[in-house]
CSV table of C-alpha atoms in Angstrom, one decimal:
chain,number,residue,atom,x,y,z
A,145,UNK,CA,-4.0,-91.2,10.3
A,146,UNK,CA,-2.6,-88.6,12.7
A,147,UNK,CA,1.2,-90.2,11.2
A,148,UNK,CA,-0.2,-89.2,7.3
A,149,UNK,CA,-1.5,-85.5,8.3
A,150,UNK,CA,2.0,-84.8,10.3
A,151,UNK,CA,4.3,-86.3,7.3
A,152,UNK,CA,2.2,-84.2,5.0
A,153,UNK,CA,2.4,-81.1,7.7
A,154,UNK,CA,6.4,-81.8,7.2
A,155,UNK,CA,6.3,-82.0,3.7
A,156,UNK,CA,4.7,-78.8,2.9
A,157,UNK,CA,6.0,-76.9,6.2
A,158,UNK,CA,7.8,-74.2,4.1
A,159,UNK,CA,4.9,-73.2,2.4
A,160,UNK,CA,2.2,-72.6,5.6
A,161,UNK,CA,5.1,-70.6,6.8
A,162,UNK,CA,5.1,-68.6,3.7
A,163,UNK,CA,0.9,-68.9,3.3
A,164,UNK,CA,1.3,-67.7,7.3
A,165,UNK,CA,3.9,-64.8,6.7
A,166,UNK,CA,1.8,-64.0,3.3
A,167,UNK,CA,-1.6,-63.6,5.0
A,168,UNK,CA,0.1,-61.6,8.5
A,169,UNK,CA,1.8,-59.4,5.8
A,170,UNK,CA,-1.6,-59.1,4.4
A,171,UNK,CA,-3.1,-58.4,7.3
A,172,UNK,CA,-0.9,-56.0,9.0
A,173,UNK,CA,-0.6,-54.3,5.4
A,174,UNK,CA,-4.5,-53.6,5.9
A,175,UNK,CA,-4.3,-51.9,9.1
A,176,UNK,CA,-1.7,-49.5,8.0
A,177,UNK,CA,-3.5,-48.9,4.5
A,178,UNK,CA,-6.7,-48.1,6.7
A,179,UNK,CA,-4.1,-45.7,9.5
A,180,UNK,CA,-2.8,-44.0,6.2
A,181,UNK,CA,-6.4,-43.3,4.9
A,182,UNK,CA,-7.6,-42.0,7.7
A,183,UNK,CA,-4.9,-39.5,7.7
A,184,UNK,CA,-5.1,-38.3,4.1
A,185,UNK,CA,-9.0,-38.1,4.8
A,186,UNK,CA,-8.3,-36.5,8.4
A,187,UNK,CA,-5.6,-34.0,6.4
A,188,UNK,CA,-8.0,-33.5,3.8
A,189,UNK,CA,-10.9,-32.8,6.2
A,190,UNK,CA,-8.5,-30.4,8.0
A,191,UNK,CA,-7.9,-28.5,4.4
A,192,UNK,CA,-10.8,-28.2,3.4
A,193,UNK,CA,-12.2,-26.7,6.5
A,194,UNK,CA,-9.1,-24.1,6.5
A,195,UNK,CA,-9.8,-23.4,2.7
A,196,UNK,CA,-13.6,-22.5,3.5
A,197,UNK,CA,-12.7,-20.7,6.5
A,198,UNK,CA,-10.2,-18.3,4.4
A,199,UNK,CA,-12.9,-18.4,1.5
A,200,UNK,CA,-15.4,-16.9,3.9
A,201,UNK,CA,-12.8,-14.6,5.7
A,202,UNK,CA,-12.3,-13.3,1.7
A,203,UNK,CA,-16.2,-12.8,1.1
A,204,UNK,CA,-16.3,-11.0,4.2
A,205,UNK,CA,-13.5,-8.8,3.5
A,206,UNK,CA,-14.5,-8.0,0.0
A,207,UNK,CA,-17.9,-7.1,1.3
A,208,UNK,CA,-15.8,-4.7,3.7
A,209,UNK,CA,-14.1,-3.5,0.5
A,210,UNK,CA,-17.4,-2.2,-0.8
A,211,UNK,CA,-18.5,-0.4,2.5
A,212,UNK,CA,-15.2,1.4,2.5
A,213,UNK,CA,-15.2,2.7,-0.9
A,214,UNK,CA,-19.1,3.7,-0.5
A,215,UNK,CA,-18.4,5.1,2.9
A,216,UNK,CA,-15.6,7.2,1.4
A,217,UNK,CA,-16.9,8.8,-1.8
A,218,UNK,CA,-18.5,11.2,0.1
A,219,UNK,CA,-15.5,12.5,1.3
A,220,UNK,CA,-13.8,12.1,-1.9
A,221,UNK,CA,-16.3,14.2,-3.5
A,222,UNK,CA,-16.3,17.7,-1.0
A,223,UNK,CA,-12.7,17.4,-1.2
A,224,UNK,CA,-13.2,17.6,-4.9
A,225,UNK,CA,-16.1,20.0,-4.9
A,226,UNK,CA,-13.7,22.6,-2.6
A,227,UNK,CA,-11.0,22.1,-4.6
A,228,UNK,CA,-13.0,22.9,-8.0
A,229,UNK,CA,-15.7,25.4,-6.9
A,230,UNK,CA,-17.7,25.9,-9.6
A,231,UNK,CA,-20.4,27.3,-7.5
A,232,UNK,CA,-19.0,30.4,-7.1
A,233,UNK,CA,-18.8,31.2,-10.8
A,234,UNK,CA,-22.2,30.1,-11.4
A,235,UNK,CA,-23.5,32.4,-8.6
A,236,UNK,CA,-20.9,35.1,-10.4
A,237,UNK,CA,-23.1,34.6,-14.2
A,238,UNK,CA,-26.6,35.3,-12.5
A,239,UNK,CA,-24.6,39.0,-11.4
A,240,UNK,CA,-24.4,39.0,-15.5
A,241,UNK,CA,-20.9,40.4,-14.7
A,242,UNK,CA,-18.8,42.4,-17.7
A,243,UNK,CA,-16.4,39.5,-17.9
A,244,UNK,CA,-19.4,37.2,-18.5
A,245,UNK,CA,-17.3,35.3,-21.3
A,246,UNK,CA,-14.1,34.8,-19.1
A,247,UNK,CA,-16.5,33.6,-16.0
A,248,UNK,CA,-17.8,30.8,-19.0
A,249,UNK,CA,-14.8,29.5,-20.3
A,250,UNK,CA,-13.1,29.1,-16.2
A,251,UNK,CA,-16.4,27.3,-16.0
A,252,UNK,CA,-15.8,25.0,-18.9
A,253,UNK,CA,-12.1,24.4,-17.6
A,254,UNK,CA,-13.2,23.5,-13.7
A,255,UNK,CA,-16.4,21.8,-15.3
A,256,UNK,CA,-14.5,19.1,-17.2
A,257,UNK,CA,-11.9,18.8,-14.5
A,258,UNK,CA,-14.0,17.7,-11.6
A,259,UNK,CA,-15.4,15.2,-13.5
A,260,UNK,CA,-12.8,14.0,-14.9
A,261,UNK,CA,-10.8,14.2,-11.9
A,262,UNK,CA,-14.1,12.2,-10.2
A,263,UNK,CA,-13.8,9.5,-12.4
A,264,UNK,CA,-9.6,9.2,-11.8
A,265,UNK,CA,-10.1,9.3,-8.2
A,266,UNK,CA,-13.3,7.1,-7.8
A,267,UNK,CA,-11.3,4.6,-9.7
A,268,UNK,CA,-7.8,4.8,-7.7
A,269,UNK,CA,-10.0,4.2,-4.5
A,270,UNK,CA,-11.9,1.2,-5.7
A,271,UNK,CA,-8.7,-0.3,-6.5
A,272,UNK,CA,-6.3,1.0,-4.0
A,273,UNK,CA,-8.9,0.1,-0.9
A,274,UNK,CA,-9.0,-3.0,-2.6
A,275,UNK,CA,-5.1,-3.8,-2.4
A,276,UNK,CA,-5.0,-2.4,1.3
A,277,UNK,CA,-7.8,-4.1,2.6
A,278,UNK,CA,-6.7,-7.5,0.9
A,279,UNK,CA,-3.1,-7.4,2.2
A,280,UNK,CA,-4.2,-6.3,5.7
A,281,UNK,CA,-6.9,-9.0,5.6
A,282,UNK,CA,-4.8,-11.3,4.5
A,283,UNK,CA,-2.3,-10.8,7.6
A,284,UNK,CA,-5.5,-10.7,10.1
A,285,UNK,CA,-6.5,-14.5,8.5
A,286,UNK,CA,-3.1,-15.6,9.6
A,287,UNK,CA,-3.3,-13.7,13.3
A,288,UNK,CA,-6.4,-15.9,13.7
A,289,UNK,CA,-4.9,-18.6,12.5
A,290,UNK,CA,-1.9,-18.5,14.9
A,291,UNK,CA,-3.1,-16.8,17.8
A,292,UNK,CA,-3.0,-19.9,19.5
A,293,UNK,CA,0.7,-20.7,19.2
A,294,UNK,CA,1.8,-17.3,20.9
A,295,UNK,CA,3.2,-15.7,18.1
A,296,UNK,CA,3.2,-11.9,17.8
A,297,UNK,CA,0.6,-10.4,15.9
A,298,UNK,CA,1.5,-9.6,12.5
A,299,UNK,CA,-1.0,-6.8,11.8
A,300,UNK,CA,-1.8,-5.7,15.7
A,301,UNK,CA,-4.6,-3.0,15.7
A,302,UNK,CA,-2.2,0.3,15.7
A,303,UNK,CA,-0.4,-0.7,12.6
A,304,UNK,CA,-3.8,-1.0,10.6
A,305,UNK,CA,-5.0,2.5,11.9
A,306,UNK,CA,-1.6,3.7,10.9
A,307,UNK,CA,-1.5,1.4,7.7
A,308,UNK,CA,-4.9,2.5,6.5
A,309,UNK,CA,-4.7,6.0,7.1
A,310,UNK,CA,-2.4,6.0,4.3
A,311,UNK,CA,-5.4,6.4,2.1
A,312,UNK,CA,-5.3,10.4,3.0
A,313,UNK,CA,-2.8,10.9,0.7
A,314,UNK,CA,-5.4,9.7,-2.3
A,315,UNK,CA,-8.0,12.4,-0.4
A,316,UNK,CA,-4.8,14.8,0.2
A,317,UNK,CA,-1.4,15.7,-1.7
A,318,UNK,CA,-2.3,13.3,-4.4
A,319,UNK,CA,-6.0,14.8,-5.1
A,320,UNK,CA,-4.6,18.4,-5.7
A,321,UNK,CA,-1.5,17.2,-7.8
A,322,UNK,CA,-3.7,14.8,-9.9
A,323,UNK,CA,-6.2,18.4,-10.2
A,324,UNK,CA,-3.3,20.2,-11.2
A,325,UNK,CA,-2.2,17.3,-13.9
A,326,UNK,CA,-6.1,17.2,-15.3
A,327,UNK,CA,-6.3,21.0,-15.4
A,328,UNK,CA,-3.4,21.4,-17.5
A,329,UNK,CA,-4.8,18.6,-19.7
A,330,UNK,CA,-8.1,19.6,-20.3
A,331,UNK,CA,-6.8,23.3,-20.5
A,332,UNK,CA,-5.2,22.1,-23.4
A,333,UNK,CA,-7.2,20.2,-25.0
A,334,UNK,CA,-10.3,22.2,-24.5
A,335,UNK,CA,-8.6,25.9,-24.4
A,336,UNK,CA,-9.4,26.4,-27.7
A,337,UNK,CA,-12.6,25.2,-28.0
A,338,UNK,CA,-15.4,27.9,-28.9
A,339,UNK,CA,-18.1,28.2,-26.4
A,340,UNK,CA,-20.7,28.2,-29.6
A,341,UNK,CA,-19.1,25.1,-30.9
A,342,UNK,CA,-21.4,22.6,-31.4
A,343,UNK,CA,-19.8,19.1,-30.2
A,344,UNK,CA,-21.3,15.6,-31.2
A,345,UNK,CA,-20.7,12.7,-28.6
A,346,UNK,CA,-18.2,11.1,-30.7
A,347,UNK,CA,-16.1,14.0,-31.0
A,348,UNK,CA,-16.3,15.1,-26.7
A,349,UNK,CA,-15.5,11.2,-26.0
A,350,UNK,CA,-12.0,12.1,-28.4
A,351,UNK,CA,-11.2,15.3,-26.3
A,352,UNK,CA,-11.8,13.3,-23.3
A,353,UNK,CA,-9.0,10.7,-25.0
A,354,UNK,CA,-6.9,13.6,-25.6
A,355,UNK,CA,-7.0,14.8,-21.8
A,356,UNK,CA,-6.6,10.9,-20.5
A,357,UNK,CA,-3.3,10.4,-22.8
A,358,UNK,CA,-1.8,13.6,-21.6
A,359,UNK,CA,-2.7,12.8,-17.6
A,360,UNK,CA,-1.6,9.3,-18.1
A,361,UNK,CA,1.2,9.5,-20.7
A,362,UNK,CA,2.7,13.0,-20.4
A,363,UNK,CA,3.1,15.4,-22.9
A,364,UNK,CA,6.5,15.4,-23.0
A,365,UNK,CA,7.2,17.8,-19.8
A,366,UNK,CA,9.7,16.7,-17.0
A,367,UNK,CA,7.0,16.6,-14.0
A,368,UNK,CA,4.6,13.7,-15.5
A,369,UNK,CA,4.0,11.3,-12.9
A,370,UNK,CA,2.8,7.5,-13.0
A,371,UNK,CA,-0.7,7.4,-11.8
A,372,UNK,CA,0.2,5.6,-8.6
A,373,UNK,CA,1.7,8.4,-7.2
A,374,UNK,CA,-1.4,9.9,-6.9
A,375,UNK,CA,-2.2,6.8,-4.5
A,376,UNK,CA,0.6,6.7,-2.2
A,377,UNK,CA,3.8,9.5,-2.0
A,378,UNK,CA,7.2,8.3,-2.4
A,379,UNK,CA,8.8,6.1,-0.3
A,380,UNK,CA,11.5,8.6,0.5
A,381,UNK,CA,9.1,11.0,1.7
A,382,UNK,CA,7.1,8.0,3.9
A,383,UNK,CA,10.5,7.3,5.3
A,384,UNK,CA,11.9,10.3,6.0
A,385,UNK,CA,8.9,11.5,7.8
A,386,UNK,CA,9.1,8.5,10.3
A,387,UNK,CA,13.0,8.7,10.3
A,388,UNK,CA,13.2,9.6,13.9
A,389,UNK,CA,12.2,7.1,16.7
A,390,UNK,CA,11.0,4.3,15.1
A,391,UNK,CA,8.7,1.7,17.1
A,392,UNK,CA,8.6,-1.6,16.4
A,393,UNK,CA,4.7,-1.1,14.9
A,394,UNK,CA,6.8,1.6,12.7
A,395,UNK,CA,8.4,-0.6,11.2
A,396,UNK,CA,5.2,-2.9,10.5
A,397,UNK,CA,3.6,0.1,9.0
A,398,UNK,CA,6.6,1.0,6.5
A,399,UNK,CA,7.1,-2.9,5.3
A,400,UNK,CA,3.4,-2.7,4.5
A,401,UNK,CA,3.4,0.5,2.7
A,402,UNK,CA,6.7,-1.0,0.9
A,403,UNK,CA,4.4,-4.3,0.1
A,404,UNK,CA,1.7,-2.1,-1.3
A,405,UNK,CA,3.8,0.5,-3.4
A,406,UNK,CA,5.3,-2.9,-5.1
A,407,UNK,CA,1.3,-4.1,-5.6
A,408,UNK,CA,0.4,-0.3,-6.9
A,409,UNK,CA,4.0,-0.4,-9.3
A,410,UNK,CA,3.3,-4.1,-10.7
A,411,UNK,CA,2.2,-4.7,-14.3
A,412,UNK,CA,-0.9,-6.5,-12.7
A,413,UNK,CA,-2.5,-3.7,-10.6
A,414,UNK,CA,-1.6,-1.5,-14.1
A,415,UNK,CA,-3.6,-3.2,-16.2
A,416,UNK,CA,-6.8,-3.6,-13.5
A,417,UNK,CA,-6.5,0.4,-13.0
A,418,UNK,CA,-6.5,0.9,-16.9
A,419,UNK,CA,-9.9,-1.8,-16.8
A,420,UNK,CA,-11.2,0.7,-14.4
A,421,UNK,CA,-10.6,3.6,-15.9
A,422,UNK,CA,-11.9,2.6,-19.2
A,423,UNK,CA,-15.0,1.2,-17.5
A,424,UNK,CA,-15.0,4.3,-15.7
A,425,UNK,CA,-14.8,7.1,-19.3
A,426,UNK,CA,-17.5,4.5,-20.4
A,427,UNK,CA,-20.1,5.2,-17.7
A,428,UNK,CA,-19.5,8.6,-18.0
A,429,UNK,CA,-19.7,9.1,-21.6
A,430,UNK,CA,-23.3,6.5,-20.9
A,431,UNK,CA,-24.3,9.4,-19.1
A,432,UNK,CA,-24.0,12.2,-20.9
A,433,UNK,CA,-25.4,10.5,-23.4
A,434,UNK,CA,-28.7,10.5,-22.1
A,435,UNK,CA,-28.5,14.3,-23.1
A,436,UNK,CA,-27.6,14.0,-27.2
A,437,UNK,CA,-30.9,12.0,-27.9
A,438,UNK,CA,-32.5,13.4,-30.9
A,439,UNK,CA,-35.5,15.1,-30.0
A,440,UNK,CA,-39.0,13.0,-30.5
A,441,UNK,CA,-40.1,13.0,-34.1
A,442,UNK,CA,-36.9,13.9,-35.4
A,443,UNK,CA,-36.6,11.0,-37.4
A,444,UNK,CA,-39.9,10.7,-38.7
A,445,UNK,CA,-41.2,8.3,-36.2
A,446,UNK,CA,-43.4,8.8,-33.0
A,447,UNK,CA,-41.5,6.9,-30.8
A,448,UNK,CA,-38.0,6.8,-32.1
A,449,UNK,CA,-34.9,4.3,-31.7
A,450,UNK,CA,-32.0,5.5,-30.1
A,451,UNK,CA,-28.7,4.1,-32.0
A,452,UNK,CA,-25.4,4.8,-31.7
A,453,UNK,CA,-25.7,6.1,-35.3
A,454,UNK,CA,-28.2,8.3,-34.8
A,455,UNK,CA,-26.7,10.2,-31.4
A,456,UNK,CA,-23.5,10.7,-34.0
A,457,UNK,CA,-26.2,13.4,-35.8
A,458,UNK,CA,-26.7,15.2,-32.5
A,459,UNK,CA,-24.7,17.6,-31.0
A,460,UNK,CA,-24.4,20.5,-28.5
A,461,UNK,CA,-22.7,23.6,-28.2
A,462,UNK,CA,-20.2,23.6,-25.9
A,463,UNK,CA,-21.6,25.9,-23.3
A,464,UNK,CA,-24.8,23.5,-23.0
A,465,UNK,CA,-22.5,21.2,-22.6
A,466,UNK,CA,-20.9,22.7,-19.3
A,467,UNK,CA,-24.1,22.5,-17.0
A,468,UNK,CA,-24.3,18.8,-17.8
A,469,UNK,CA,-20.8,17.9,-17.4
A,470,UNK,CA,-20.5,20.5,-13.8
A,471,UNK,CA,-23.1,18.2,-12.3
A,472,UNK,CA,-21.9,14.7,-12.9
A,473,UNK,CA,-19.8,14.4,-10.0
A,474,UNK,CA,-22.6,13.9,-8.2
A,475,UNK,CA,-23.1,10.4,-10.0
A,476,UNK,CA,-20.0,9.5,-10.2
A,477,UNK,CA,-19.0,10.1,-6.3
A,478,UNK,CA,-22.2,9.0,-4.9
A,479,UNK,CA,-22.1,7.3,-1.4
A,480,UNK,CA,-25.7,5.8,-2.6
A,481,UNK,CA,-24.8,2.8,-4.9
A,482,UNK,CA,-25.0,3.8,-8.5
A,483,UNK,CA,-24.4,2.0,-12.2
A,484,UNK,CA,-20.8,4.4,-11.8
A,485,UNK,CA,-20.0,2.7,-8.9
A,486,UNK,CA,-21.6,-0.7,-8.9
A,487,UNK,CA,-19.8,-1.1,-12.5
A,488,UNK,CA,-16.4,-1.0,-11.2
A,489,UNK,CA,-17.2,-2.5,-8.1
A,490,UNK,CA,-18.2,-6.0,-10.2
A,491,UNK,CA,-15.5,-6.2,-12.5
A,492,UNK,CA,-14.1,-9.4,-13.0
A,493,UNK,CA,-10.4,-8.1,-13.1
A,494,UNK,CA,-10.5,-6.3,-9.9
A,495,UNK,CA,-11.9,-9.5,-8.3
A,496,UNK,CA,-9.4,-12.0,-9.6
A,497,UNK,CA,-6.8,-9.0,-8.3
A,498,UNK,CA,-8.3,-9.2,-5.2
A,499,UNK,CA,-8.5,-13.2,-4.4
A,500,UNK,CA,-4.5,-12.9,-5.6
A,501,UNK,CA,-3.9,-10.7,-3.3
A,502,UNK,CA,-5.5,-12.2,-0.5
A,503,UNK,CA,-4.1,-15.3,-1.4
A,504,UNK,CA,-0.1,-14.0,-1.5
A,505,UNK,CA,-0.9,-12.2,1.8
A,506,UNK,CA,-2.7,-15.3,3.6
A,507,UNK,CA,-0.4,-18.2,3.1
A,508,UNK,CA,1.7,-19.5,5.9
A,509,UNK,CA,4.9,-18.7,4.5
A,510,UNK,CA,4.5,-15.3,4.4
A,511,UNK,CA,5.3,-15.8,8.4
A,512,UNK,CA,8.7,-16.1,7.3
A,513,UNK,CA,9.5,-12.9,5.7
């Protein structure tokens, strides 16, 4: 018996060593399918917990985006309000002055400039606080990220003081040249316009299309300027400024002013601004519209429909116009959250501008610039 089983052993020897080798293989496959697994789902653990982490750090930072901009429109609006002081002239009519009609139509000039001016500059802010805030965010994500390994900060806290007080240039230089492009613009446009000229809605929201193609198109004159100018000054004049002495945070500062003048110049940001803006005329023009309703039984009805149809019936003479127009700054630049603001706060455009943004500026290989 035992001489059968080891003959048939020897017969058949090459295949247990194969069935052996097979089944080891087999078996020592397993264990480093399961090792391999364990890494992909340890790696993809990892991932996911860094891809909530920066989702979070985003929220958080967008939420800081909202603050800022609320937190600033006060100051955006005094600055505004002291440039464009049309205050003084009202104070001047109650005098009833001789130049009464001159006093009226610098009224109607500063009137339409502040608010147009508002809406500009409460636009540039939502966006450009949006750019800066996103690219410094992005840089803090990574300092937390690597703050472990002993590299050097890549945002430390006196480059973002320095970096963010960029935005006084918006509040500053590029404020009262942006006045002085509007003021032209609406000079024009509105010049000639009788104060005893009756106006329909339809017909101010084309003059206020006239002044936005000359502010953001030029009319032709040598000293037109892209509307990102009035954001940040040129980066000879940022340079030059810091020429002397440079420190190392220096530097920082410039290469993120450089990284933000390319965000502010790129097709991308021009397109969200332009969103903005439109959104911006659109509010504004919501507002005032609240004035041209026809009067209650004007239609025939007790409790009449307002259409866009029937507000094209109504209209205003100019200089009932002014008093309306002086005071919407008020809405526009309002530190308590209001449809002007909320509006372009929730656009969809600036949000997806945003997350890119964050995204360029929070990825690891932006170490190796």
């Amino acid at each position: 018996m035992f001489s059968s089983t080891w003959n048939f052993l020897k017969r058949h020897k090459r295949k247990f060593i194969f069935a052996g080798a097979f089944v080891g293989g087999v078996y020592f496959l397993g264990k480093y399918a399961q090792k391999k697994i364990r890494e992909i789902q340890e790696r993809e653990a990892s991932e996911y917990i860094a891809q909530a982490r920066r989702q979070f750090h985003f929220e958080s930072n967008q939420r800081t985006c909202n603050m800022t901009v609320l937190s600033m429109l006060p100051t955006l609006r005094e600055a505004i309000l002291h440039h464009l002081n049309s205050e003084s002239l009202t104070t001047l009519l109650k005098s009833k002055p001789a130049n009464k009609l001159d006093i009226w139509e610098d009224l109607k000039i500063i009137s339409f400039t502040r608010s147009v001016v508002a809406v500009y500059s409460t636009c540039m802010l939502v966006v450009l606080l949006r750019v800066q805030l996103n690219i410094i965010g992005g840089y803090l994500y990574l300092d937390n990220s690597v703050s472990k390994s002993g590299m050097m900060p890549l945002a430390p806290p006196d480059v973002q003081q320095q970096y963010l007080s960029s935005i006084q240039h918006l509040l500053g230089d590029g404020l009262s040249e942006m006045i002085t492009a509007v003021k032209k613009a609406v000079q024009n446009t509105l010049g000639g316009v009788s104060l005893k000229q009756s106006l329909s809605l339809q017909e101010l929201e084309q003059h206020l299309n006239q002044i936005r193609a000359q502010v953001e198109e030029g009319d032709g004159g040598s000293t037109h300027r892209p509307l990102s100018w009035y954001m940040m000054p040129d980066e000879e004049n940022t340079l030059a400024a810091q020429a002397c002495g440079l420190t190392e945070n220096d530097i920082t500062t410039i290469k993120l002013l450089n990284e933000t003048r390319d965000m502010l110049e790129s097709p991308d940001f021009g397109t969200v601004l332009n969103t903005c803006l439109n959104r911006g005329f659109n509010r504004f023009l919501d507002n005032m519209a609240e004035f041209f309703r026809p009067p209650p039984g004007a239609q025939g009805d007790s409790t009449p429909i307002t259409t866009p149809d029937s507000l094209s019936h109504v209209s205003l003479p100019v200089a009932k116009i002014i008093p309306i127009v002086n005071g919407q700054i008020h809405s526009i630049c309002s530190e308590i959250p209001s449809h002007f603001v909320q509006d372009l706060l929730m656009i969809d455009q600036v949000k997806e501008f945003a997350a890119n943004v964050y995204e360029t500026f929070s990825t690891s290989h932006e170490l190796q610039k």
